[in-house]
């Protein structure tokens, strides 16, 4: 009997698909709305259980709320590597999602992440820019 799949793997997979779609389509397109809804639902389910979700890029790999990814295997390794690459590409070490997140915030954030609207490198400046975009429950 196989162990149940950790919810974080669904979150990482859904975020990966949403980012890929946002690289191809505008944030208000039906293609993006469908995958963003799946990503949102998986993140919110996790937030309802734990209150926050922090994804961190470290020399040891991806940390989820300060701990190593609670899964092994080829799929888990692929999702970890793709998440680490995304964080590296946008020059962000940590993403923090907080309970109360709205789908609009998630879509706006992922859109900003893919278009790299921030030309700043400091976390405080990036977070200030996020607040200007009405993204209050996600920070870097």
Tab-separated table of N, CA and C in Angstrom:
chain	number	residue	atom	x	y	z
A	1	UNK	N	0.850	-1.187	0.000
A	1	UNK	CA	0.000	0.000	0.000
A	1	UNK	C	0.890	1.244	0.000
A	2	UNK	N	0.602	2.187	-0.878
A	2	UNK	CA	1.407	3.398	-0.956
A	2	UNK	C	0.880	4.455	0.004
A	3	UNK	N	1.801	5.280	0.466
A	3	UNK	CA	1.432	6.364	1.378
A	3	UNK	C	0.661	7.428	0.597
A	4	UNK	N	-0.247	8.135	1.266
A	4	UNK	CA	-0.973	9.197	0.567
A	4	UNK	C	-0.019	10.308	0.126
A	5	UNK	N	-0.361	10.932	-0.969
A	5	UNK	CA	0.471	12.004	-1.516
A	5	UNK	C	0.355	13.237	-0.613
A	6	UNK	N	1.494	13.798	-0.174
A	6	UNK	CA	1.436	15.003	0.671
A	6	UNK	C	0.795	16.167	-0.099
A	7	UNK	N	-0.070	16.930	0.554
A	7	UNK	CA	-0.741	18.054	-0.113
A	7	UNK	C	0.227	19.067	-0.724
A	8	UNK	N	1.424	19.189	-0.157
A	8	UNK	CA	2.370	20.165	-0.691
A	8	UNK	C	2.748	19.831	-2.127
A	9	UNK	N	2.754	18.566	-2.489
A	9	UNK	CA	3.073	18.202	-3.876
A	9	UNK	C	2.000	18.710	-4.829
A	10	UNK	N	0.738	18.647	-4.409
A	10	UNK	CA	-0.342	19.200	-5.231
A	10	UNK	C	-0.192	20.711	-5.365
A	11	UNK	N	0.174	21.361	-4.272
A	11	UNK	CA	0.375	22.815	-4.307
A	11	UNK	C	1.481	23.169	-5.290
A	12	UNK	N	2.619	22.512	-5.172
A	12	UNK	CA	3.750	22.815	-6.060
A	12	UNK	C	3.392	22.527	-7.516
A	13	UNK	N	2.702	21.418	-7.755
A	13	UNK	CA	2.302	21.084	-9.129
A	13	UNK	C	1.320	22.118	-9.670
A	14	UNK	N	0.344	22.505	-8.868
A	14	UNK	CA	-0.652	23.488	-9.313
A	14	UNK	C	-0.029	24.858	-9.546
A	15	UNK	N	0.889	25.269	-8.678
A	15	UNK	CA	1.565	26.551	-8.869
A	15	UNK	C	2.416	26.523	-10.135
A	16	UNK	N	3.074	25.401	-10.381
A	16	UNK	CA	3.903	25.268	-11.581
A	16	UNK	C	3.059	25.415	-12.846
A	17	UNK	N	1.914	24.760	-12.878
A	17	UNK	CA	1.025	24.847	-14.043
A	17	UNK	C	0.485	26.271	-14.199
A	18	UNK	N	0.110	26.902	-13.091
A	18	UNK	CA	-0.418	28.268	-13.157
A	18	UNK	C	0.641	29.233	-13.692
A	19	UNK	N	1.865	29.098	-13.222
A	19	UNK	CA	2.950	29.956	-13.703
A	19	UNK	C	3.174	29.730	-15.199
A	20	UNK	N	3.159	28.479	-15.619
A	20	UNK	CA	3.349	28.174	-17.043
A	20	UNK	C	2.250	28.808	-17.898
A	21	UNK	N	1.019	28.740	-17.441
A	21	UNK	CA	-0.086	29.344	-18.192
A	21	UNK	C	0.020	30.865	-18.218
A	22	UNK	N	0.465	31.449	-17.103
A	22	UNK	CA	0.616	32.905	-17.050
A	22	UNK	C	1.747	33.402	-17.940
A	23	UNK	N	2.661	32.545	-18.275
A	23	UNK	CA	3.715	32.919	-19.215
A	23	UNK	C	3.188	32.948	-20.642
A	24	UNK	N	2.051	32.291	-20.868
A	24	UNK	CA	1.472	32.202	-22.212
A	24	UNK	C	0.249	33.086	-22.422
A	25	UNK	N	-0.530	33.284	-21.356
A	25	UNK	CA	-1.819	33.960	-21.481
A	25	UNK	C	-1.952	35.107	-20.473
A	26	UNK	N	-2.821	36.073	-20.769
A	26	UNK	CA	-3.087	37.148	-19.787
A	26	UNK	C	-3.755	36.582	-18.528
A	27	UNK	N	-3.583	37.292	-17.427
A	27	UNK	CA	-4.077	36.775	-16.151
A	27	UNK	C	-5.595	36.629	-16.075
A	28	UNK	N	-6.338	37.299	-16.939
A	28	UNK	CA	-7.794	37.166	-16.901
A	28	UNK	C	-8.334	36.202	-17.962
A	29	UNK	N	-7.461	35.430	-18.587
A	29	UNK	CA	-7.892	34.479	-19.611
A	29	UNK	C	-8.518	33.239	-18.963
A	30	UNK	N	-9.412	32.563	-19.677
A	30	UNK	CA	-10.017	31.328	-19.143
A	30	UNK	C	-8.970	30.250	-18.820
A	31	UNK	N	-7.906	30.174	-19.612
A	31	UNK	CA	-6.868	29.185	-19.359
A	31	UNK	C	-6.225	29.418	-17.990
A	32	UNK	N	-5.941	30.671	-17.692
A	32	UNK	CA	-5.316	31.003	-16.414
A	32	UNK	C	-6.307	30.821	-15.268
A	33	UNK	N	-7.532	31.226	-15.462
A	33	UNK	CA	-8.525	31.122	-14.382
A	33	UNK	C	-8.707	29.681	-13.930
A	34	UNK	N	-8.730	28.752	-14.870
A	34	UNK	CA	-8.911	27.347	-14.500
A	34	UNK	C	-7.780	26.810	-13.653
A	35	UNK	N	-6.547	27.025	-14.097
A	35	UNK	CA	-5.405	26.494	-13.342
A	35	UNK	C	-5.157	27.295	-12.070
A	36	UNK	N	-5.446	28.592	-12.103
A	36	UNK	CA	-5.268	29.411	-10.905
A	36	UNK	C	-6.268	28.998	-9.826
A	37	UNK	N	-7.457	28.617	-10.234
A	37	UNK	CA	-8.455	28.154	-9.268
A	37	UNK	C	-7.985	26.876	-8.587
A	38	UNK	N	-7.425	25.956	-9.353
A	38	UNK	CA	-6.892	24.717	-8.759
A	38	UNK	C	-5.747	25.036	-7.802
A	39	UNK	N	-4.854	25.935	-8.202
A	39	UNK	CA	-3.738	26.328	-7.332
A	39	UNK	C	-4.273	26.979	-6.057
A	40	UNK	N	-5.225	27.875	-6.224
A	40	UNK	CA	-5.807	28.573	-5.081
A	40	UNK	C	-6.441	27.586	-4.099
A	41	UNK	N	-7.210	26.656	-4.620
A	41	UNK	CA	-7.888	25.694	-3.742
A	41	UNK	C	-6.892	24.850	-2.958
A	42	UNK	N	-5.802	24.433	-3.601
A	42	UNK	CA	-4.818	23.621	-2.885
A	42	UNK	C	-4.077	24.446	-1.832
A	43	UNK	N	-3.752	25.692	-2.162
A	43	UNK	CA	-3.066	26.556	-1.188
A	43	UNK	C	-3.984	26.864	-0.006
A	44	UNK	N	-5.227	27.207	-0.286
A	44	UNK	CA	-6.164	27.556	0.793
A	44	UNK	C	-6.425	26.364	1.706
A	45	UNK	N	-6.542	25.168	1.149
A	45	UNK	CA	-6.733	23.982	1.983
A	45	UNK	C	-5.551	23.813	2.936
A	46	UNK	N	-4.351	24.033	2.441
A	46	UNK	CA	-3.154	23.951	3.284
A	46	UNK	C	-3.171	25.048	4.339
A	47	UNK	N	-3.506	26.270	3.927
A	47	UNK	CA	-3.540	27.391	4.869
A	47	UNK	C	-4.581	27.182	5.960
A	48	UNK	N	-5.701	26.584	5.617
A	48	UNK	CA	-6.733	26.316	6.622
A	48	UNK	C	-6.237	25.346	7.689
A	49	UNK	N	-5.317	24.467	7.313
A	49	UNK	CA	-4.747	23.518	8.271
A	49	UNK	C	-3.614	24.136	9.083
A	50	UNK	N	-2.729	24.881	8.425
A	50	UNK	CA	-1.509	25.326	9.102
A	50	UNK	C	-1.426	26.834	9.337
A	51	UNK	N	-2.273	27.617	8.693
A	51	UNK	CA	-2.258	29.065	8.910
A	51	UNK	C	-1.318	29.829	8.003
A	52	UNK	N	-0.213	29.185	7.584
A	52	UNK	CA	0.720	29.851	6.675
A	52	UNK	C	1.464	28.797	5.864
A	53	UNK	N	2.017	29.258	4.767
A	53	UNK	CA	2.824	28.404	3.908
A	53	UNK	C	4.039	29.213	3.484
A	54	UNK	N	5.212	28.714	3.856
A	54	UNK	CA	6.444	29.393	3.488
A	54	UNK	C	7.284	28.437	2.652
A	55	UNK	N	7.620	28.866	1.443
A	55	UNK	CA	8.491	28.100	0.556
A	55	UNK	C	9.817	28.829	0.499
A	56	UNK	N	10.899	28.141	0.884
A	56	UNK	CA	12.207	28.784	0.981
A	56	UNK	C	13.251	28.034	0.166
A	57	UNK	N	14.027	28.796	-0.566
A	57	UNK	CA	15.162	28.261	-1.335
A	57	UNK	C	16.397	28.354	-0.448
A	58	UNK	N	16.990	27.194	-0.170
A	58	UNK	CA	18.171	27.139	0.692
A	58	UNK	C	19.236	26.265	0.031
A	59	UNK	N	20.462	26.318	0.532
A	59	UNK	CA	21.503	25.416	0.010
A	59	UNK	C	21.150	23.935	0.205
A	60	UNK	N	20.292	23.640	1.169
A	60	UNK	CA	19.862	22.254	1.417
A	60	UNK	C	18.698	21.854	0.523
A	61	UNK	N	18.177	22.777	-0.252
A	61	UNK	CA	17.027	22.487	-1.100
A	61	UNK	C	15.822	23.305	-0.678
A	62	UNK	N	14.658	22.866	-1.091
A	62	UNK	CA	13.414	23.562	-0.784
A	62	UNK	C	12.961	23.228	0.630
A	63	UNK	N	12.636	24.266	1.381
A	63	UNK	CA	12.041	24.072	2.700
A	63	UNK	C	10.591	24.528	2.648
A	64	UNK	N	9.732	23.749	3.276
A	64	UNK	CA	8.316	24.075	3.392
A	64	UNK	C	8.045	24.320	4.863
A	65	UNK	N	7.723	25.555	5.195
A	65	UNK	CA	7.531	25.948	6.600
A	65	UNK	C	8.725	25.513	7.455
A	66	UNK	N	9.931	25.704	6.903
A	66	UNK	CA	11.149	25.442	7.644
A	66	UNK	C	11.615	24.001	7.654
A	67	UNK	N	10.903	23.137	6.956
A	67	UNK	CA	11.270	21.713	6.931
A	67	UNK	C	11.458	21.231	5.505
A	68	UNK	N	12.253	20.187	5.364
A	68	UNK	CA	12.456	19.579	4.051
A	68	UNK	C	11.123	19.097	3.489
A	69	UNK	N	11.052	19.026	2.188
A	69	UNK	CA	9.862	18.536	1.503
A	69	UNK	C	9.507	17.156	2.046
A	70	UNK	N	8.268	16.951	2.502
A	70	UNK	CA	7.900	15.681	3.153
A	70	UNK	C	7.568	14.571	2.152
A	71	UNK	N	8.342	14.491	1.091
A	71	UNK	CA	8.090	13.454	0.083
A	71	UNK	C	9.389	13.157	-0.636
A	72	UNK	N	9.493	11.966	-1.154
A	72	UNK	CA	10.651	11.579	-1.934
A	72	UNK	C	10.167	10.978	-3.248
A	73	UNK	N	11.104	10.671	-4.087
A	73	UNK	CA	10.750	10.070	-5.362
A	73	UNK	C	10.953	11.044	-6.503
A	74	UNK	N	10.803	10.523	-7.699
A	74	UNK	CA	11.073	11.302	-8.904
A	74	UNK	C	10.154	12.518	-9.038
A	75	UNK	N	8.879	12.328	-8.790
A	75	UNK	CA	7.930	13.439	-8.922
A	75	UNK	C	8.221	14.538	-7.893
A	76	UNK	N	8.463	14.144	-6.659
A	76	UNK	CA	8.768	15.126	-5.612
A	76	UNK	C	10.049	15.878	-5.949
A	77	UNK	N	11.047	15.167	-6.435
A	77	UNK	CA	12.310	15.801	-6.806
A	77	UNK	C	12.116	16.785	-7.965
A	78	UNK	N	11.313	16.396	-8.945
A	78	UNK	CA	11.036	17.286	-10.082
A	78	UNK	C	10.320	18.557	-9.618
A	79	UNK	N	9.308	18.404	-8.768
A	79	UNK	CA	8.571	19.577	-8.284
A	79	UNK	C	9.456	20.460	-7.412
A	80	UNK	N	10.296	19.850	-6.596
A	80	UNK	CA	11.228	20.631	-5.778
A	80	UNK	C	12.174	21.421	-6.672
A	81	UNK	N	12.759	20.760	-7.661
A	81	UNK	CA	13.711	21.429	-8.549
A	81	UNK	C	13.057	22.537	-9.356
A	82	UNK	N	11.841	22.318	-9.845
A	82	UNK	CA	11.184	23.367	-10.629
A	82	UNK	C	10.816	24.558	-9.750
A	83	UNK	N	10.442	24.310	-8.500
A	83	UNK	CA	10.137	25.409	-7.575
A	83	UNK	C	11.407	26.177	-7.231
A	84	UNK	N	12.483	25.456	-6.975
A	84	UNK	CA	13.764	26.115	-6.691
A	84	UNK	C	14.222	26.963	-7.873
A	85	UNK	N	14.051	26.448	-9.079
A	85	UNK	CA	14.446	27.197	-10.277
A	85	UNK	C	13.615	28.461	-10.427
A	86	UNK	N	12.303	28.365	-10.203
A	86	UNK	CA	11.446	29.543	-10.280
A	86	UNK	C	11.899	30.596	-9.279
A	87	UNK	N	12.142	30.198	-8.038
A	87	UNK	CA	12.582	31.153	-7.018
A	87	UNK	C	13.919	31.774	-7.393
A	88	UNK	N	14.809	30.956	-7.933
A	88	UNK	CA	16.111	31.472	-8.364
A	88	UNK	C	15.959	32.434	-9.539
A	89	UNK	N	15.115	32.080	-10.495
A	89	UNK	CA	14.907	32.930	-11.676
A	89	UNK	C	14.406	34.322	-11.309
A	90	UNK	N	13.541	34.388	-10.313
A	90	UNK	CA	12.985	35.691	-9.917
A	90	UNK	C	13.768	36.316	-8.761
A	91	UNK	N	14.874	35.673	-8.389
A	91	UNK	CA	15.774	36.173	-7.350
A	91	UNK	C	15.069	36.391	-6.012
A	92	UNK	N	14.259	35.406	-5.641
A	92	UNK	CA	13.545	35.444	-4.370
A	92	UNK	C	13.929	34.201	-3.578
A	93	UNK	N	14.217	34.391	-2.308
A	93	UNK	CA	14.590	33.246	-1.477
A	93	UNK	C	13.390	32.598	-0.807
A	94	UNK	N	12.382	33.399	-0.480
A	94	UNK	CA	11.246	32.867	0.263
A	94	UNK	C	9.949	33.491	-0.220
A	95	UNK	N	8.928	32.652	-0.335
A	95	UNK	CA	7.557	33.110	-0.581
A	95	UNK	C	6.740	32.724	0.635
A	96	UNK	N	5.939	33.640	1.117
A	96	UNK	CA	5.114	33.371	2.284
A	96	UNK	C	3.654	33.675	1.952
A	97	UNK	N	2.808	32.666	2.131
A	97	UNK	CA	1.371	32.789	1.901
A	97	UNK	C	0.689	32.728	3.258
A	98	UNK	N	-0.274	33.623	3.487
A	98	UNK	CA	-0.948	33.675	4.778
A	98	UNK	C	-2.437	33.366	4.628
A	99	UNK	N	-2.987	32.846	5.709
A	99	UNK	CA	-4.416	32.531	5.761
A	99	UNK	C	-5.230	33.778	5.429
A	100	UNK	N	-6.305	33.588	4.687
A	100	UNK	CA	-7.132	34.701	4.249
A	100	UNK	C	-6.839	35.115	2.819
A	101	UNK	N	-5.875	34.428	2.201
A	101	UNK	CA	-5.494	34.698	0.817
A	101	UNK	C	-6.719	34.635	-0.094
A	102	UNK	N	-6.805	35.595	-1.019
A	102	UNK	CA	-7.891	35.576	-2.000
A	102	UNK	C	-7.355	35.102	-3.345
A	103	UNK	N	-8.252	34.634	-4.181
A	103	UNK	CA	-7.825	34.167	-5.503
A	103	UNK	C	-7.265	35.331	-6.319
A	104	UNK	N	-7.835	36.513	-6.145
A	104	UNK	CA	-7.324	37.687	-6.869
A	104	UNK	C	-5.883	37.995	-6.474
A	105	UNK	N	-5.573	37.884	-5.186
A	105	UNK	CA	-4.201	38.100	-4.732
A	105	UNK	C	-3.257	37.071	-5.341
A	106	UNK	N	-3.677	35.812	-5.335
A	106	UNK	CA	-2.817	34.760	-5.870
A	106	UNK	C	-2.559	34.972	-7.353
A	107	UNK	N	-3.596	35.266	-8.114
A	107	UNK	CA	-3.423	35.477	-9.554
A	107	UNK	C	-2.546	36.693	-9.816
A	108	UNK	N	-2.794	37.776	-9.107
A	108	UNK	CA	-1.986	38.984	-9.300
A	108	UNK	C	-0.527	38.709	-8.943
A	109	UNK	N	-0.299	37.963	-7.871
A	109	UNK	CA	1.064	37.650	-7.468
A	109	UNK	C	1.760	36.768	-8.498
A	110	UNK	N	1.093	35.703	-8.917
A	110	UNK	CA	1.708	34.803	-9.894
A	110	UNK	C	1.957	35.516	-11.215
A	111	UNK	N	1.057	36.411	-11.582
A	111	UNK	CA	1.256	37.200	-12.801
A	111	UNK	C	2.486	38.100	-12.643
A	112	UNK	N	2.597	38.734	-11.491
A	112	UNK	CA	3.763	39.583	-11.221
A	112	UNK	C	5.037	38.751	-11.213
A	113	UNK	N	4.943	37.560	-10.655
A	113	UNK	CA	6.098	36.670	-10.596
A	113	UNK	C	6.576	36.305	-11.998
A	114	UNK	N	5.652	36.030	-12.892
A	114	UNK	CA	6.032	35.612	-14.244
A	114	UNK	C	6.490	36.775	-15.107
A	115	UNK	N	5.913	37.952	-14.871
A	115	UNK	CA	6.305	39.104	-15.685
A	115	UNK	C	7.447	39.879	-15.042
A	116	UNK	N	7.806	39.467	-13.815
A	116	UNK	CA	8.895	40.120	-13.078
A	116	UNK	C	8.690	41.641	-13.031
A	117	UNK	N	7.511	42.043	-12.581
A	117	UNK	CA	7.229	43.476	-12.558
A	117	UNK	C	8.131	44.226	-11.608
A	118	UNK	N	8.760	43.528	-10.696
A	118	UNK	CA	9.651	44.247	-9.795
A	118	UNK	C	11.049	44.338	-10.390
A	119	UNK	N	11.542	45.535	-10.407
A	119	UNK	CA	12.906	45.773	-10.865
A	119	UNK	C	13.788	46.065	-9.657
A	120	UNK	N	13.273	45.714	-8.501
A	120	UNK	CA	14.008	45.905	-7.248
A	120	UNK	C	14.430	44.535	-6.728
A	121	UNK	N	15.422	44.541	-5.871
A	121	UNK	CA	15.947	43.272	-5.389
A	121	UNK	C	15.741	43.052	-3.893
A	122	UNK	N	15.463	44.080	-3.160
A	122	UNK	CA	15.296	43.970	-1.716
A	122	UNK	C	13.869	43.552	-1.366
A	123	UNK	N	13.757	42.652	-0.396
A	123	UNK	CA	12.460	42.147	0.023
A	123	UNK	C	11.479	43.231	0.416
A	124	UNK	N	11.954	44.234	1.165
A	124	UNK	CA	11.058	45.318	1.599
A	124	UNK	C	10.476	46.064	0.409
A	125	UNK	N	11.304	46.318	-0.582
A	125	UNK	CA	10.830	47.044	-1.771
A	125	UNK	C	9.865	46.191	-2.586
A	126	UNK	N	10.180	44.897	-2.709
A	126	UNK	CA	9.282	43.994	-3.435
A	126	UNK	C	7.941	43.928	-2.718
A	127	UNK	N	7.965	43.778	-1.402
A	127	UNK	CA	6.721	43.699	-0.642
A	127	UNK	C	5.923	44.992	-0.740
A	128	UNK	N	6.613	46.132	-0.757
A	128	UNK	CA	5.915	47.407	-0.935
A	128	UNK	C	5.216	47.436	-2.294
A	129	UNK	N	5.885	46.931	-3.316
A	129	UNK	CA	5.292	46.875	-4.649
A	129	UNK	C	4.090	45.931	-4.664
A	130	UNK	N	4.202	44.818	-3.940
A	130	UNK	CA	3.073	43.883	-3.849
A	130	UNK	C	1.872	44.560	-3.198
A	131	UNK	N	2.112	45.323	-2.144
A	131	UNK	CA	1.004	46.020	-1.466
A	131	UNK	C	0.343	47.026	-2.405
A	132	UNK	N	1.153	47.692	-3.236
A	132	UNK	CA	0.590	48.619	-4.219
A	132	UNK	C	-0.356	47.897	-5.183
A	133	UNK	N	-0.081	46.624	-5.423
A	133	UNK	CA	-0.910	45.798	-6.310
A	133	UNK	C	-2.048	45.108	-5.541
A	134	UNK	N	-2.252	45.471	-4.271
A	134	UNK	CA	-3.299	44.934	-3.403
A	134	UNK	C	-3.075	43.459	-3.092
A	135	UNK	N	-1.824	43.072	-2.951
A	135	UNK	CA	-1.457	41.707	-2.560
A	135	UNK	C	-0.956	41.809	-1.126
A	136	UNK	N	-1.831	41.441	-0.172
A	136	UNK	CA	-1.541	41.635	1.236
A	136	UNK	C	-1.143	40.358	1.971
A	137	UNK	N	-1.532	39.195	1.455
A	137	UNK	CA	-1.297	37.950	2.172
A	137	UNK	C	-0.224	37.067	1.523
A	138	UNK	N	0.570	37.683	0.663
A	138	UNK	CA	1.734	37.012	0.096
A	138	UNK	C	2.891	37.995	0.228
A	139	UNK	N	4.020	37.485	0.690
A	139	UNK	CA	5.203	38.345	0.789
A	139	UNK	C	6.427	37.525	0.425
A	140	UNK	N	7.520	38.265	0.205
A	140	UNK	CA	8.784	37.611	-0.122
A	140	UNK	C	9.810	37.967	0.937
